[in-house]
Amino acid sequence: MVILQASTIQSSKSKLKRKLQSIVFEIVNQSFIKLKHRSFVPSYNKDALLIASSQPIPASIPEPETIKHTLIGSTKTVTGTIRVLHQLGYANINDWSPLVPTSNSGEVISILIRTINVQ
């Protein structure tokens, strides 16, 4: 009975792992399909993504950590990038700081500070 339960658990873990890989791959594909401005996004390697998603997920509780995103460029470029990140579902437009002019002519800066869970 114990052997049957252990093999059932292992089978469930394998199915869950495959499903998770499929979901991660689908999310990445959908994000890149929706992306209109690809110039600032590096290309990705599908094999590297599958390897990364097949790594065991630690059971530890994630710790919150602050990350700061900074966009610097022309008003058009910064606002366009903020809109693209919003369309991808990464951040709401209102989460970004107001555009602040820099010492360089025609250049602005906007900052987004987020708290993410790090494993």
Tab-separated table of N, CA and C in Angstrom:
chain	number	residue	atom	x	y	z
A	1	MET	N	0.825	-1.196	0.000
A	1	MET	CA	0.000	0.000	0.000
A	1	MET	C	0.863	1.251	0.000
A	2	VAL	N	1.941	1.259	0.803
A	2	VAL	CA	2.832	2.415	0.876
A	2	VAL	C	3.538	2.622	-0.462
A	3	ILE	N	3.962	1.548	-1.118
A	3	ILE	CA	4.636	1.652	-2.416
A	3	ILE	C	3.681	2.233	-3.452
A	4	LEU	N	2.449	1.804	-3.419
A	4	LEU	CA	1.451	2.322	-4.354
A	4	LEU	C	1.252	3.819	-4.136
A	5	GLN	N	1.169	4.255	-2.877
A	5	GLN	CA	0.987	5.673	-2.587
A	5	GLN	C	2.202	6.479	-3.040
A	6	ALA	N	3.406	5.970	-2.803
A	6	ALA	CA	4.620	6.682	-3.211
A	6	ALA	C	4.677	6.815	-4.723
A	7	SER	N	4.312	5.749	-5.444
A	7	SER	CA	4.350	5.839	-6.907
A	7	SER	C	3.251	6.763	-7.418
A	8	THR	N	2.107	6.785	-6.758
A	8	THR	CA	1.032	7.700	-7.145
A	8	THR	C	1.459	9.143	-6.929
A	9	ILE	N	2.115	9.399	-5.811
A	9	ILE	CA	2.616	10.753	-5.525
A	9	ILE	C	3.649	11.155	-6.567
A	10	GLN	N	4.570	10.255	-6.891
A	10	GLN	CA	5.605	10.550	-7.891
A	10	GLN	C	4.975	10.824	-9.252
A	11	SER	N	3.971	10.036	-9.611
A	11	SER	CA	3.276	10.248	-10.881
A	11	SER	C	2.579	11.609	-10.894
A	12	SER	N	1.944	11.967	-9.779
A	12	SER	CA	1.274	13.271	-9.682
A	12	SER	C	2.280	14.407	-9.787
A	13	LYS	N	3.448	14.242	-9.154
A	13	LYS	CA	4.493	15.268	-9.236
A	13	LYS	C	4.966	15.439	-10.675
A	14	SER	N	5.144	14.326	-11.377
A	14	SER	CA	5.593	14.394	-12.770
A	14	SER	C	4.565	15.096	-13.641
A	15	LYS	N	3.290	14.762	-13.446
A	15	LYS	CA	2.228	15.411	-14.224
A	15	LYS	C	2.175	16.904	-13.922
A	16	LEU	N	2.293	17.257	-12.650
A	16	LEU	CA	2.266	18.661	-12.247
A	16	LEU	C	3.455	19.417	-12.837
A	17	LYS	N	4.614	18.781	-12.841
A	17	LYS	CA	5.819	19.396	-13.396
A	17	LYS	C	5.647	19.656	-14.896
A	18	ARG	N	5.123	18.664	-15.626
A	18	ARG	CA	4.896	18.840	-17.065
A	18	ARG	C	3.865	19.934	-17.325
A	19	LYS	N	2.822	19.972	-16.521
A	19	LYS	CA	1.786	21.000	-16.673
A	19	LYS	C	2.373	22.385	-16.406
A	20	LEU	N	3.204	22.516	-15.373
A	20	LEU	CA	3.845	23.783	-15.042
A	20	LEU	C	4.750	24.241	-16.180
A	21	GLN	N	5.521	23.319	-16.756
A	21	GLN	CA	6.381	23.659	-17.894
A	21	GLN	C	5.538	24.154	-19.060
A	22	SER	N	4.426	23.491	-19.305
A	22	SER	CA	3.540	23.874	-20.399
A	22	SER	C	2.957	25.262	-20.163
A	23	ILE	N	2.542	25.544	-18.935
A	23	ILE	CA	1.967	26.850	-18.608
A	23	ILE	C	3.011	27.948	-18.756
A	24	VAL	N	4.213	27.725	-18.221
A	24	VAL	CA	5.288	28.724	-18.324
A	24	VAL	C	5.602	28.996	-19.783
A	25	PHE	N	5.722	27.950	-20.576
A	25	PHE	CA	6.039	28.123	-21.994
A	25	PHE	C	4.924	28.893	-22.701
A	26	GLU	N	3.668	28.592	-22.388
A	26	GLU	CA	2.534	29.279	-23.013
A	26	GLU	C	2.500	30.756	-22.631
A	27	ILE	N	2.770	31.063	-21.364
A	27	ILE	CA	2.790	32.463	-20.919
A	27	ILE	C	3.871	33.237	-21.654
A	28	VAL	N	5.051	32.653	-21.764
A	28	VAL	CA	6.144	33.326	-22.472
A	28	VAL	C	5.769	33.536	-23.935
A	29	ASN	N	5.198	32.521	-24.570
A	29	ASN	CA	4.783	32.661	-25.973
A	29	ASN	C	3.740	33.763	-26.137
A	30	GLN	N	2.734	33.789	-25.270
A	30	GLN	CA	1.697	34.816	-25.361
A	30	GLN	C	2.279	36.202	-25.151
A	31	SER	N	3.209	36.324	-24.214
A	31	SER	CA	3.832	37.624	-23.949
A	31	SER	C	4.574	38.123	-25.172
A	32	PHE	N	5.309	37.251	-25.835
A	32	PHE	CA	6.068	37.680	-27.003
A	32	PHE	C	5.162	37.960	-28.198
A	33	ILE	N	4.030	37.269	-28.276
A	33	ILE	CA	3.088	37.545	-29.361
A	33	ILE	C	2.473	38.927	-29.162
A	34	LYS	N	2.131	39.277	-27.917
A	34	LYS	CA	1.520	40.564	-27.623
A	34	LYS	C	2.511	41.719	-27.753
A	35	LEU	N	3.770	41.432	-27.624
A	35	LEU	CA	4.792	42.474	-27.603
A	35	LEU	C	4.897	43.158	-28.955
A	36	LYS	N	4.712	44.467	-28.968
A	36	LYS	CA	4.783	45.206	-30.220
A	36	LYS	C	6.175	45.779	-30.449
A	37	HIS	N	6.850	46.153	-29.400
A	37	HIS	CA	8.155	46.793	-29.505
A	37	HIS	C	9.211	45.821	-28.990
A	38	ARG	N	9.805	45.067	-29.873
A	38	ARG	CA	10.745	44.020	-29.480
A	38	ARG	C	12.174	44.518	-29.304
A	39	SER	N	12.456	45.750	-29.644
A	39	SER	CA	13.841	46.205	-29.659
A	39	SER	C	14.489	46.187	-28.279
A	40	PHE	N	13.709	46.319	-27.200
A	40	PHE	CA	14.319	46.339	-25.880
A	40	PHE	C	14.248	44.989	-25.171
A	41	VAL	N	13.689	43.982	-25.802
A	41	VAL	CA	13.572	42.660	-25.192
A	41	VAL	C	14.572	41.718	-25.848
A	42	PRO	N	15.488	41.125	-25.046
A	42	PRO	CA	16.441	40.196	-25.653
A	42	PRO	C	15.732	38.945	-26.155
A	43	SER	N	16.319	38.301	-27.141
A	43	SER	CA	15.725	37.055	-27.620
A	43	SER	C	15.890	35.988	-26.541
A	44	TYR	N	15.038	34.996	-26.563
A	44	TYR	CA	15.127	33.950	-25.561
A	44	TYR	C	15.381	32.614	-26.237
A	45	ASN	N	15.913	31.716	-25.465
A	45	ASN	CA	16.246	30.392	-25.949
A	45	ASN	C	15.213	29.422	-25.373
A	46	LYS	N	14.405	28.803	-26.235
A	46	LYS	CA	13.347	27.893	-25.790
A	46	LYS	C	13.921	26.743	-24.962
A	47	ASP	N	15.076	26.202	-25.367
A	47	ASP	CA	15.682	25.098	-24.620
A	47	ASP	C	16.113	25.544	-23.227
A	48	ALA	N	16.663	26.759	-23.130
A	48	ALA	CA	17.075	27.276	-21.825
A	48	ALA	C	15.859	27.460	-20.922
A	49	LEU	N	14.742	27.907	-21.499
A	49	LEU	CA	13.517	28.075	-20.732
A	49	LEU	C	13.029	26.734	-20.195
A	50	LEU	N	13.054	25.698	-21.031
A	50	LEU	CA	12.610	24.376	-20.586
A	50	LEU	C	13.524	23.824	-19.503
A	51	ILE	N	14.829	24.061	-19.635
A	51	ILE	CA	15.769	23.594	-18.611
A	51	ILE	C	15.496	24.319	-17.304
A	52	ALA	N	15.322	25.652	-17.379
A	52	ALA	CA	15.077	26.434	-16.170
A	52	ALA	C	13.771	26.019	-15.503
A	53	SER	N	12.729	25.768	-16.290
A	53	SER	CA	11.443	25.420	-15.696
A	53	SER	C	11.417	23.979	-15.196
A	54	SER	N	12.381	23.164	-15.599
A	54	SER	CA	12.401	21.782	-15.131
A	54	SER	C	13.196	21.623	-13.839
A	55	GLN	N	13.821	22.710	-13.379
A	55	GLN	CA	14.562	22.647	-12.128
A	55	GLN	C	13.569	22.475	-10.979
A	56	PRO	N	13.979	21.764	-9.920
A	56	PRO	CA	13.057	21.572	-8.804
A	56	PRO	C	12.714	22.911	-8.145
A	57	ILE	N	11.469	23.039	-7.736
A	57	ILE	CA	11.017	24.250	-7.066
A	57	ILE	C	11.239	24.060	-5.569
A	58	PRO	N	12.032	24.944	-4.946
A	58	PRO	CA	12.299	24.772	-3.518
A	58	PRO	C	11.026	24.949	-2.695
A	59	ALA	N	10.952	24.237	-1.598
A	59	ALA	CA	9.778	24.284	-0.743
A	59	ALA	C	9.854	25.429	0.258
A	60	SER	N	10.946	26.198	0.256
A	60	SER	CA	11.100	27.273	1.222
A	60	SER	C	10.123	28.409	0.938
A	61	ILE	N	9.865	29.189	1.958
A	61	ILE	CA	8.964	30.333	1.821
A	61	ILE	C	9.741	31.472	1.174
A	62	PRO	N	9.202	32.058	0.095
A	62	PRO	CA	9.918	33.140	-0.574
A	62	PRO	C	10.009	34.377	0.316
A	63	GLU	N	11.134	35.091	0.196
A	63	GLU	CA	11.336	36.304	0.971
A	63	GLU	C	11.098	37.514	0.079
A	64	PRO	N	10.354	38.504	0.577
A	64	PRO	CA	10.115	39.694	-0.243
A	64	PRO	C	11.390	40.512	-0.412
A	65	GLU	N	11.577	41.031	-1.614
A	65	GLU	CA	12.742	41.851	-1.916
A	65	GLU	C	12.292	42.986	-2.835
A	66	THR	N	12.895	44.147	-2.652
A	66	THR	CA	12.541	45.310	-3.463
A	66	THR	C	13.395	45.340	-4.720
A	67	ILE	N	12.754	45.625	-5.853
A	67	ILE	CA	13.473	45.798	-7.118
A	67	ILE	C	13.035	47.133	-7.708
A	68	LYS	N	14.004	47.862	-8.261
A	68	LYS	CA	13.728	49.184	-8.827
A	68	LYS	C	14.001	49.155	-10.323
A	69	HIS	N	13.000	49.538	-11.094
A	69	HIS	CA	13.125	49.631	-12.552
A	69	HIS	C	13.270	51.106	-12.900
A	70	THR	N	14.236	51.432	-13.735
A	70	THR	CA	14.456	52.810	-14.149
A	70	THR	C	14.407	52.890	-15.663
A	71	LEU	N	13.577	53.787	-16.174
A	71	LEU	CA	13.509	54.038	-17.613
A	71	LEU	C	14.028	55.442	-17.861
A	72	ILE	N	14.992	55.575	-18.761
A	72	ILE	CA	15.564	56.873	-19.111
A	72	ILE	C	15.574	56.979	-20.625
A	73	GLY	N	15.018	58.067	-21.140
A	73	GLY	CA	14.990	58.269	-22.585
A	73	GLY	C	14.083	59.432	-22.931
A	74	SER	N	13.712	59.520	-24.190
A	74	SER	CA	12.791	60.579	-24.604
A	74	SER	C	11.416	60.302	-23.999
A	75	THR	N	10.604	61.332	-23.916
A	75	THR	CA	9.248	61.174	-23.378
A	75	THR	C	8.486	60.099	-24.149
A	76	LYS	N	8.598	60.115	-25.468
A	76	LYS	CA	7.897	59.146	-26.312
A	76	LYS	C	8.358	57.716	-26.015
A	77	THR	N	9.670	57.524	-25.890
A	77	THR	CA	10.214	56.182	-25.651
A	77	THR	C	9.837	55.661	-24.267
A	78	VAL	N	9.963	56.502	-23.250
A	78	VAL	CA	9.654	56.073	-21.883
A	78	VAL	C	8.164	55.765	-21.742
A	79	THR	N	7.296	56.653	-22.230
A	79	THR	CA	5.854	56.389	-22.110
A	79	THR	C	5.440	55.184	-22.950
A	80	GLY	N	6.066	55.005	-24.106
A	80	GLY	CA	5.774	53.832	-24.940
A	80	GLY	C	6.159	52.535	-24.249
A	81	THR	N	7.312	52.530	-23.596
A	81	THR	CA	7.768	51.335	-22.874
A	81	THR	C	6.851	51.043	-21.693
A	82	ILE	N	6.436	52.084	-20.986
A	82	ILE	CA	5.505	51.901	-19.863
A	82	ILE	C	4.195	51.288	-20.362
A	83	ARG	N	3.698	51.752	-21.508
A	83	ARG	CA	2.459	51.192	-22.080
A	83	ARG	C	2.636	49.722	-22.462
A	84	VAL	N	3.774	49.381	-23.070
A	84	VAL	CA	4.019	47.985	-23.465
A	84	VAL	C	4.070	47.089	-22.227
A	85	LEU	N	4.770	47.524	-21.179
A	85	LEU	CA	4.842	46.726	-19.951
A	85	LEU	C	3.456	46.583	-19.313
A	86	HIS	N	2.620	47.597	-19.463
A	86	HIS	CA	1.239	47.509	-18.969
A	86	HIS	C	0.445	46.495	-19.801
A	87	GLN	N	0.589	46.540	-21.135
A	87	GLN	CA	-0.125	45.605	-22.016
A	87	GLN	C	0.288	44.163	-21.742
A	88	LEU	N	1.532	43.968	-21.336
A	88	LEU	CA	2.010	42.626	-21.000
A	88	LEU	C	1.546	42.185	-19.614
A	89	GLY	N	0.921	43.103	-18.872
A	89	GLY	CA	0.434	42.765	-17.540
A	89	GLY	C	1.501	42.850	-16.472
A	90	TYR	N	2.635	43.485	-16.772
A	90	TYR	CA	3.725	43.545	-15.793
A	90	TYR	C	3.486	44.626	-14.749
A	91	ALA	N	3.037	45.804	-15.164
A	91	ALA	CA	2.837	46.902	-14.214
A	91	ALA	C	1.765	47.849	-14.740
A	92	ASN	N	0.963	48.358	-13.831
A	92	ASN	CA	-0.025	49.368	-14.206
A	92	ASN	C	0.689	50.668	-14.550
A	93	ILE	N	0.110	51.428	-15.432
A	93	ILE	CA	0.711	52.699	-15.844
A	93	ILE	C	0.872	53.625	-14.644
A	94	ASN	N	-0.101	53.633	-13.743
A	94	ASN	CA	-0.046	54.521	-12.575
A	94	ASN	C	0.958	54.080	-11.518
A	95	ASP	N	1.543	52.891	-11.656
A	95	ASP	CA	2.561	52.430	-10.710
A	95	ASP	C	3.900	53.142	-10.925
A	96	TRP	N	4.106	53.696	-12.110
A	96	TRP	CA	5.360	54.378	-12.442
A	96	TRP	C	5.352	55.794	-11.878
A	97	SER	N	6.530	56.298	-11.556
A	97	SER	CA	6.632	57.684	-11.097
A	97	SER	C	6.311	58.620	-12.258
A	98	PRO	N	5.951	59.867	-11.944
A	98	PRO	CA	5.769	60.838	-13.031
A	98	PRO	C	7.087	61.020	-13.786
A	99	LEU	N	7.004	61.429	-15.044
A	99	LEU	CA	8.210	61.679	-15.831
A	99	LEU	C	8.927	62.896	-15.255
A	100	VAL	N	10.225	62.732	-15.007
A	100	VAL	CA	11.036	63.815	-14.453
A	100	VAL	C	12.143	64.123	-15.450
A	101	PRO	N	12.291	65.401	-15.837
A	101	PRO	CA	13.371	65.751	-16.772
A	101	PRO	C	14.742	65.500	-16.139
A	102	THR	N	15.695	65.036	-16.946
A	102	THR	CA	17.071	64.861	-16.477
A	102	THR	C	17.883	66.077	-16.904
A	103	SER	N	19.169	66.064	-16.598
A	103	SER	CA	20.035	67.183	-16.990
A	103	SER	C	20.309	67.177	-18.494
A	104	ASN	N	20.028	66.075	-19.174
A	104	ASN	CA	20.204	65.995	-20.629
A	104	ASN	C	18.946	66.503	-21.329
A	105	SER	N	19.131	67.336	-22.306
A	105	SER	CA	18.012	67.936	-23.029
A	105	SER	C	17.148	66.861	-23.703
A	106	GLY	N	15.829	66.961	-23.521
A	106	GLY	CA	14.899	66.032	-24.165
A	106	GLY	C	14.823	64.664	-23.519
A	107	GLU	N	15.433	64.498	-22.356
A	107	GLU	CA	15.478	63.193	-21.696
A	107	GLU	C	14.687	63.251	-20.391
A	108	VAL	N	13.931	62.174	-20.121
A	108	VAL	CA	13.166	62.068	-18.880
A	108	VAL	C	13.488	60.738	-18.206
A	109	ILE	N	13.091	60.638	-16.943
A	109	ILE	CA	13.294	59.408	-16.179
A	109	ILE	C	11.983	59.058	-15.477
A	110	SER	N	11.703	57.772	-15.377
A	110	SER	CA	10.560	57.282	-14.617
A	110	SER	C	11.009	56.030	-13.878
A	111	ILE	N	10.502	55.857	-12.662
A	111	ILE	CA	10.947	54.755	-11.809
A	111	ILE	C	9.738	53.937	-11.357
A	112	LEU	N	9.934	52.626	-11.296
A	112	LEU	CA	8.932	51.708	-10.752
A	112	LEU	C	9.616	50.908	-9.658
A	113	ILE	N	9.054	50.911	-8.464
A	113	ILE	CA	9.597	50.126	-7.353
A	113	ILE	C	8.572	49.056	-7.016
A	114	ARG	N	9.025	47.799	-7.047
A	114	ARG	CA	8.129	46.674	-6.766
A	114	ARG	C	8.741	45.783	-5.706
A	115	THR	N	7.892	45.101	-4.982
A	115	THR	CA	8.339	44.086	-4.042
A	115	THR	C	7.990	42.739	-4.651
A	116	ILE	N	9.006	41.898	-4.795
A	116	ILE	CA	8.792	40.570	-5.362
A	116	ILE	C	9.257	39.527	-4.360
A	117	ASN	N	8.756	38.319	-4.497
A	117	ASN	CA	9.182	37.225	-3.634
A	117	ASN	C	10.341	36.495	-4.284
A	118	VAL	N	11.446	36.392	-3.547
A	118	VAL	CA	12.644	35.730	-4.051
A	118	VAL	C	12.814	34.421	-3.309
A	119	GLN	N	13.038	33.350	-4.057
A	119	GLN	CA	13.205	32.030	-3.442
A	119	GLN	C	14.647	31.801	-3.096
